[in-house]
Coordinates of C-alpha atoms and ligand atoms in Angstrom, one line a residue:
M79 CA -216.2 -70.6 -2.0
C80 CA -219.5 -71.8 -0.7
P81 CA -222.0 -69.0 0.0
I82 CA -222.6 -70.4 3.5
Q83 CA -218.9 -70.1 4.3
A84 CA -218.5 -66.7 2.7
S85 CA -221.4 -65.1 4.6
A86 CA -220.3 -62.7 7.3
N87 CA -223.6 -63.2 9.0
P88 CA -225.0 -66.4 10.4
P89 CA -226.3 -68.4 7.5
C90 CA -230.1 -68.5 7.5
L91 CA -232.6 -71.0 6.3
R92 CA -232.7 -69.3 2.9
L93 CA -229.0 -69.9 2.4
L94 CA -229.3 -73.5 3.4
L95 CA -232.1 -73.9 0.9
I96 CA -230.1 -72.1 -1.8
A97 CA -227.3 -74.6 -1.1
L98 CA -229.8 -77.4 -1.5
L99 CA -231.2 -76.1 -4.8
A100 CA -227.7 -75.5 -6.2
G101 CA -226.7 -79.0 -5.4
G102 CA -224.7 -78.1 -2.3
C103 CA -221.4 -76.4 -2.0
S104 CA -218.9 -79.2 -2.1
S105 CA -216.6 -80.0 -4.9
P106 CA -215.5 -83.6 -5.6
A107 CA -212.1 -82.7 -4.2
D108 CA -213.5 -81.5 -0.9
P109 CA -212.9 -84.2 1.7
D110 CA -215.1 -82.4 4.2
P111 CA -218.2 -81.3 2.2
D112 CA -220.6 -78.8 3.5
P113 CA -223.8 -80.2 4.7
V114 CA -227.0 -79.8 2.7
Q115 CA -230.0 -79.4 5.0
S116 CA -233.5 -79.0 3.7
L117 CA -235.1 -78.7 7.1
P118 CA -235.4 -75.3 8.8
A119 CA -232.5 -74.3 11.0
L120 CA -233.4 -74.6 14.7
R121 CA -232.1 -71.1 15.4
E122 CA -234.5 -69.7 12.8
V123 CA -237.7 -71.2 14.2
S124 CA -237.0 -71.3 18.0
N125 CA -238.0 -68.6 20.4
F126 CA -235.2 -69.6 22.8
P127 CA -231.5 -70.2 22.2
V128 CA -230.6 -73.7 20.9
G129 CA -227.0 -74.6 21.8
I130 CA -224.4 -77.0 20.6
A131 CA -221.4 -78.4 22.6
F132 CA -218.5 -77.6 20.3
Q133 CA -214.7 -78.0 20.1
A134 CA -212.2 -75.5 18.8
G135 CA -210.6 -78.1 16.5
R136 CA -213.9 -78.3 14.6
I137 CA -214.0 -74.6 13.7
Q138 CA -211.9 -75.2 10.6
A139 CA -213.9 -78.3 9.6
S140 CA -216.4 -76.9 7.1
A141 CA -219.3 -79.3 7.8
Y142 CA -219.1 -78.8 11.5
N143 CA -218.6 -75.1 11.0
S144 CA -221.6 -74.6 8.7
I145 CA -224.0 -76.6 10.8
A146 CA -222.9 -75.1 14.2
R147 CA -223.3 -71.5 13.0
G148 CA -226.2 -72.2 10.7
V149 CA -228.4 -74.2 12.9
F150 CA -227.5 -73.3 16.5
S151 CA -227.7 -69.9 18.3
S152 CA -225.7 -70.8 21.4
L153 CA -222.4 -72.5 22.1
T154 CA -220.9 -74.4 25.0
A155 CA -217.3 -75.6 25.0
E156 CA -217.5 -79.4 25.3
Y157 CA -214.3 -79.4 27.4
E158 CA -212.0 -76.5 26.6
M159 CA -213.3 -74.1 29.3
K160 CA -212.9 -76.6 32.1
M161 CA -210.2 -75.9 34.7
R162 CA -207.9 -78.7 33.6
H163 CA -207.8 -77.4 30.1
L164 CA -207.5 -73.7 31.0
S165 CA -205.0 -73.7 33.8
A166 CA -201.7 -75.6 34.2
G167 CA -200.7 -73.7 37.4
P168 CA -201.6 -70.9 39.7
G169 CA -202.1 -67.9 37.5
V170 CA -201.0 -69.9 34.4
Y171 CA -203.5 -70.0 31.6
T172 CA -203.9 -71.5 28.1
W173 CA -206.6 -69.4 26.5
D174 CA -206.2 -70.3 22.8
N175 CA -209.0 -72.8 22.4
A176 CA -211.5 -71.0 24.6
D177 CA -210.7 -67.7 22.8
A178 CA -211.2 -69.3 19.4
L179 CA -214.6 -70.7 20.5
V180 CA -215.7 -67.3 21.8
E181 CA -214.6 -65.6 18.6
F182 CA -216.4 -68.2 16.5
A183 CA -219.5 -67.6 18.4
R184 CA -219.2 -63.8 18.4
S185 CA -218.7 -63.6 14.7
N186 CA -221.7 -65.9 14.1
D187 CA -224.2 -64.2 16.5
M188 CA -224.2 -67.2 18.9
Q189 CA -224.3 -66.6 22.7
V190 CA -221.8 -68.5 24.8
H191 CA -222.5 -70.5 27.9
G192 CA -219.4 -71.0 30.1
H193 CA -218.9 -74.6 31.2
A194 CA -217.7 -75.1 33.9
L195 CA -215.7 -73.2 36.5
V196 CA -215.5 -75.9 39.1
W197 CA -216.0 -79.6 38.3
H198 CA -214.3 -82.4 40.4
E199 CA -213.8 -84.4 37.1
S200 CA -211.7 -81.7 35.5
T201 CA -209.4 -80.5 38.3
P202 CA -205.8 -79.8 37.3
S203 CA -203.1 -81.5 39.3
W204 CA -201.9 -78.3 40.8
V205 CA -205.3 -77.9 42.4
E206 CA -205.8 -81.6 43.3
N207 CA -202.4 -81.7 44.9
F208 CA -202.2 -78.2 46.4
T209 CA -199.7 -78.1 49.1
G210 CA -200.5 -74.7 50.7
T211 CA -202.9 -73.9 53.4
D212 CA -206.7 -74.1 53.0
E213 CA -206.8 -70.3 53.0
A214 CA -204.2 -70.2 50.2
F215 CA -206.2 -72.8 48.3
E216 CA -209.3 -70.7 48.4
T217 CA -207.4 -67.6 47.4
Q218 CA -206.2 -69.4 44.3
I219 CA -209.6 -70.7 43.4
R220 CA -211.1 -67.3 43.9
Q221 CA -208.4 -65.8 41.6
Y222 CA -209.1 -68.4 39.0
I223 CA -212.8 -67.5 38.9
T224 CA -212.0 -63.8 38.8
D225 CA -209.5 -64.3 35.9
V226 CA -211.7 -66.6 33.8
V227 CA -215.0 -64.9 34.3
G228 CA -213.3 -61.5 34.0
R229 CA -211.4 -62.4 30.7
Y230 CA -214.6 -62.9 28.8
G231 CA -217.0 -60.4 30.3
D232 CA -220.1 -59.9 28.2
A233 CA -218.8 -62.4 25.6
I234 CA -219.9 -65.2 27.9
I235 CA -223.4 -64.5 29.2
S236 CA -223.6 -67.4 31.7
W237 CA -221.4 -69.8 33.6
D238 CA -221.9 -73.2 35.2
V239 CA -220.2 -72.1 38.5
V240 CA -220.3 -75.7 39.9
N241 CA -220.9 -78.9 38.1
E242 CA -222.1 -82.1 39.8
A243 CA -221.4 -81.3 43.4
F244 CA -223.8 -83.9 44.9
E245 CA -223.3 -87.6 45.1
N246 CA -225.7 -90.0 43.5
N247 CA -228.3 -91.7 45.7
T248 CA -227.2 -89.9 48.9
G249 CA -227.3 -86.2 47.9
L250 CA -224.3 -85.6 50.1
L251 CA -221.7 -83.2 48.9
R252 CA -219.0 -85.1 47.1
Q253 CA -215.7 -85.1 48.9
S254 CA -213.9 -83.2 46.2
V255 CA -210.8 -81.2 46.8
F256 CA -213.0 -78.1 46.9
R257 CA -215.2 -79.6 49.6
R258 CA -212.2 -80.8 51.6
R259 CA -210.3 -77.6 51.4
M260 CA -213.1 -75.0 51.6
G261 CA -215.6 -76.7 53.9
S262 CA -219.3 -77.5 53.8
D263 CA -220.4 -74.0 52.6
Y264 CA -218.0 -73.9 49.7
L265 CA -220.7 -73.8 47.0
A266 CA -222.1 -70.5 48.3
R267 CA -218.6 -68.9 48.4
L268 CA -217.9 -70.0 44.8
F269 CA -221.1 -68.5 43.6
R270 CA -220.3 -65.3 45.5
Y271 CA -216.8 -65.1 43.9
A272 CA -218.4 -65.6 40.5
R273 CA -220.8 -62.7 41.1
E274 CA -218.0 -60.5 42.3
A275 CA -216.1 -61.3 39.1
D276 CA -219.0 -60.1 37.0
P277 CA -222.2 -58.5 38.3
D278 CA -224.1 -59.3 35.2
V279 CA -223.2 -62.8 34.2
L280 CA -225.8 -65.4 34.8
L281 CA -224.8 -68.1 37.4
F282 CA -225.9 -71.7 37.0
Y283 CA -225.6 -74.9 39.0
N284 CA -225.4 -77.9 36.7
D285 CA -226.1 -81.5 37.4
Y286 CA -227.4 -84.8 36.0
A287 CA -229.9 -87.4 37.3
T288 CA -232.1 -85.0 39.2
P289 CA -235.3 -86.3 37.5
W290 CA -234.8 -89.8 38.9
D291 CA -232.5 -89.5 41.9
A292 CA -234.6 -88.1 44.7
A293 CA -231.7 -87.7 47.1
K294 CA -229.7 -85.6 44.6
R295 CA -232.8 -83.7 43.6
G296 CA -233.6 -82.9 47.2
A297 CA -230.0 -81.8 47.9
M298 CA -230.1 -79.5 44.8
F299 CA -233.4 -77.9 45.8
S300 CA -232.2 -77.5 49.4
M301 CA -229.2 -75.7 48.1
I302 CA -231.4 -73.4 46.0
D303 CA -233.7 -72.6 48.9
D304 CA -230.7 -72.0 51.2
F305 CA -229.1 -69.7 48.6
Q306 CA -232.3 -67.8 48.1
N307 CA -232.9 -67.4 51.9
R308 CA -229.3 -66.1 52.4
G309 CA -229.1 -63.9 49.3
I310 CA -226.4 -66.1 47.6
P311 CA -226.5 -65.3 43.9
I312 CA -227.9 -68.0 41.6
D313 CA -229.8 -67.4 38.3
G314 CA -230.4 -70.8 36.9
I315 CA -230.1 -74.6 36.9
G316 CA -228.6 -76.7 34.2
L317 CA -230.4 -80.1 33.9
Q318 CA -227.9 -82.1 31.9
M319 CA -230.5 -84.4 30.3
H320 CA -228.4 -87.4 29.5
V321 CA -231.4 -89.7 29.2
T322 CA -232.4 -92.8 27.2
Y323 CA -235.3 -93.3 24.8
D324 CA -237.4 -94.9 27.6
F325 CA -236.0 -93.5 30.9
P326 CA -236.9 -91.5 32.9
S327 CA -240.6 -90.6 32.5
I328 CA -241.3 -87.3 30.8
D329 CA -243.4 -86.5 33.8
A330 CA -240.3 -86.8 36.1
I331 CA -238.3 -84.6 33.7
G332 CA -241.1 -82.0 33.4
A333 CA -241.6 -81.9 37.2
V334 CA -238.0 -80.9 37.8
M335 CA -238.2 -78.2 35.1
D336 CA -241.4 -76.9 36.7
S337 CA -239.8 -76.9 40.2
V338 CA -236.8 -74.9 39.0
A339 CA -239.0 -72.4 37.2
A340 CA -241.3 -72.1 40.3
R341 CA -238.3 -70.9 42.3
G342 CA -237.8 -68.1 39.8
L343 CA -234.7 -69.6 38.2
L344 CA -233.8 -70.1 34.6
V345 CA -234.0 -73.6 33.2
H346 CA -231.1 -74.8 30.9
V347 CA -231.5 -78.2 29.4
S348 CA -227.7 -78.1 29.2
E349 CA -226.4 -81.4 27.8
L350 CA -229.2 -83.1 25.9
D351 CA -228.5 -86.5 24.3
V352 CA -230.8 -89.5 24.1
R353 CA -229.3 -93.0 24.2
V354 CA -231.1 -95.5 22.1
N355 CA -229.0 -98.6 22.9
P356 CA -228.7 -98.6 26.7
A357 CA -229.1 -102.4 26.9
G358 CA -226.6 -103.0 24.0
D359 CA -229.2 -104.9 21.9
L360 CA -228.6 -102.9 18.7
T361 CA -225.7 -103.1 16.3
S362 CA -227.3 -100.5 14.0
L363 CA -229.9 -97.8 14.6
T364 CA -233.3 -99.3 13.9
E365 CA -236.3 -97.3 12.5
A366 CA -238.3 -98.1 15.6
R367 CA -235.6 -96.9 18.0
S368 CA -235.0 -93.8 15.9
Q369 CA -238.7 -93.0 16.1
A370 CA -238.6 -93.5 19.9
Q371 CA -235.7 -91.1 20.1
K372 CA -237.7 -88.6 18.0
A373 CA -240.7 -88.9 20.3
R374 CA -238.4 -88.5 23.3
I375 CA -236.8 -85.3 22.0
N376 CA -240.2 -84.0 21.1
D377 CA -241.5 -84.6 24.6
I378 CA -238.5 -82.9 26.3
V379 CA -238.7 -79.8 24.0
T380 CA -242.5 -79.7 24.6
A381 CA -242.0 -79.8 28.3
F382 CA -239.4 -77.0 28.0
V383 CA -241.6 -74.7 25.8
S384 CA -244.5 -75.1 28.3
L385 CA -242.4 -73.3 30.9
P386 CA -243.0 -69.6 31.3
A387 CA -241.1 -67.9 28.5
D388 CA -238.9 -65.9 30.9
R389 CA -237.7 -69.1 32.6
Q390 CA -236.6 -70.7 29.3
F391 CA -232.9 -70.2 29.2
A392 CA -231.8 -72.6 26.4
I393 CA -231.6 -76.2 25.2
T394 CA -228.1 -77.4 24.4
L395 CA -227.3 -80.5 22.5
W396 CA -224.2 -82.4 23.8
G397 CA -222.5 -82.8 20.4
L398 CA -223.4 -82.7 16.7
R399 CA -223.1 -86.1 15.0
D400 CA -223.8 -89.5 16.6
P401 CA -220.2 -90.7 16.2
D402 CA -218.9 -87.7 18.1
S403 CA -220.8 -88.4 21.2
W404 CA -218.9 -88.9 24.5
L405 CA -221.4 -91.6 25.4
I406 CA -219.9 -94.2 23.0
D407 CA -216.6 -94.2 25.1
F408 CA -218.4 -93.7 28.3
W409 CA -220.8 -96.6 28.1
G410 CA -219.0 -98.8 25.6
N411 CA -222.1 -99.6 23.5
P412 CA -222.7 -98.6 19.9
E413 CA -224.8 -95.4 20.3
W414 CA -226.7 -92.9 18.1
P415 CA -227.7 -90.2 20.7
L416 CA -227.7 -87.0 18.8
L417 CA -229.6 -85.1 16.1
Y418 CA -227.2 -85.7 13.2
D419 CA -226.0 -88.9 11.7
E420 CA -222.4 -89.6 10.7
A421 CA -222.9 -88.0 7.3
F422 CA -224.1 -84.7 8.9
R423 CA -227.7 -85.5 7.9
P424 CA -230.4 -84.4 10.4
K425 CA -232.2 -87.5 11.9
P426 CA -235.8 -87.9 12.8
A427 CA -234.8 -86.7 16.2
Y428 CA -234.1 -83.3 14.6
E429 CA -237.7 -83.3 13.3
G430 CA -238.9 -84.2 16.7
F431 CA -237.2 -81.0 18.0
L432 CA -238.7 -78.9 15.2
E433 CA -242.2 -80.2 15.7
A434 CA -242.2 -79.2 19.3
L435 CA -241.4 -75.6 18.5
Ligands
XIL592 C1 -217.6 -84.6 28.6 C2 -217.2 -84.3 27.2 O1 -218.2 -84.6 26.3 C3 -215.9 -85.1 26.9 O2 -215.4 -84.6 25.6 C4 -214.9 -84.8 27.9 O3 -213.8 -85.6 27.7 C5 -215.4 -85.2 29.3 O4 -216.5 -84.4 29.6 N1 -221.2 -84.1 32.2 C6 -220.7 -82.8 31.9 C7 -219.8 -82.7 30.7 O5 -220.9 -81.9 32.6 O6 -218.8 -81.7 30.9 C8 -219.2 -84.0 30.2 O7 -218.6 -83.7 29.0 C9 -220.3 -85.0 30.1 C10 -220.9 -85.3 31.5

C-alpha cells in the first residue's frame, strides 16, 4: 500500500516528496493512481486553514483522497450538507454522506466548515410546499437547525447559517419560502436558532458578487450593522469568490475583505474558483490565460493575508480538478477554474497561491 494511504496522520510534505523520489505509489494496474506532487502542500506552509469542497463519493478514490488530506486542512461539503440532501421530511434525515465527510476530516486533522443550513436553491419539497401554518413552518426550521448543528457539535467548527439571501442588483431579500413564511426579520431569527443549537460554533453569512454588486453589498453590510446593534450573533462572512481572471478588480475584492474585518468579523474566502474562459474564446487552456489565473489567485491570497491574522478564517477552493468544477455545467463553456488539472497535477495557479503565503 502506498505510504501516503497507510499513514494514520495527515500526509506531510515529506511523504509527498518521498512518493516523488520513489516514483510514486501507483502500480500499472491501479486505475486511479495516487498523485505525485513535488510542490509544498498548502496546509504545510499556510498560517491559516486552506479548504477544499469535497464529496463523500471521492473519499474512496485514492487520488482525491490523497490530495484532499495531504494538501488541505479544511473541508466543506460541496452539496451533501445542504437541506435538500440531509432531510426528506420533517425530522427525517439522511446522515450517511455528511457523517462520512466529517469522519474523513476528523481522521485527517482537517477542520470542517458546514455549508449551508438555509439556501433557497437547496430546499427540499417538504419545506418548499409546507402546508401548515407559518408558526409550524418556523418550528420545523428551528428544529432542523437544532438537529443538524447539534449532531456534529465540535466536529463542525463553523456553519453558513444562510446562503445568498439577497437579490442581485436590488439588495432586496429574496422572496424565498423562508422569507415568505418567517417575515422580513427571518435572518436574525435563523442566526439566533443556530446560536442556541451550539454556543461555540462560528456563524457565517455567505454570498457572492458583493465586490461588484453595490446593492447586494450594501444590504449585506446593513444586515451586519443591524445584527451588531441588536446583539444578533454573527461571527463571519463568506465571500464566495467565483471570479474570472480579469473581473472584478482586486481593489474591489480587497475592499470588501477589509470592510468585513473592520467590523470585527472573520473573513472566509469560501468558494474560490477563477474562470479563464468567460467569453468562450478558448477551446483549451492557453499559457497566457493560465498565467493570468495564477496572478489572480496570487492577488486574492495576498489580499487575504494582508488582513489582521485574527480575522483570517480560511480560504476554500470550490473543487479540486478543473473537470470537476460546477462552473462547466453552470456556464456551458469549457473551463479550467481550479488549482489542479485533469491529471491531478497542480497548475501554475497552485504556485500563485503558494507564492502569496
Ligand atoms: C454547487 C455545487 O458545486 C454543485 O455540486 C451543486 O450541484 C450545486 O451547488 N454557490 C454555493 C454553492 O453556495 O453551494 C454552490 O455549489 C455554487 C454556488
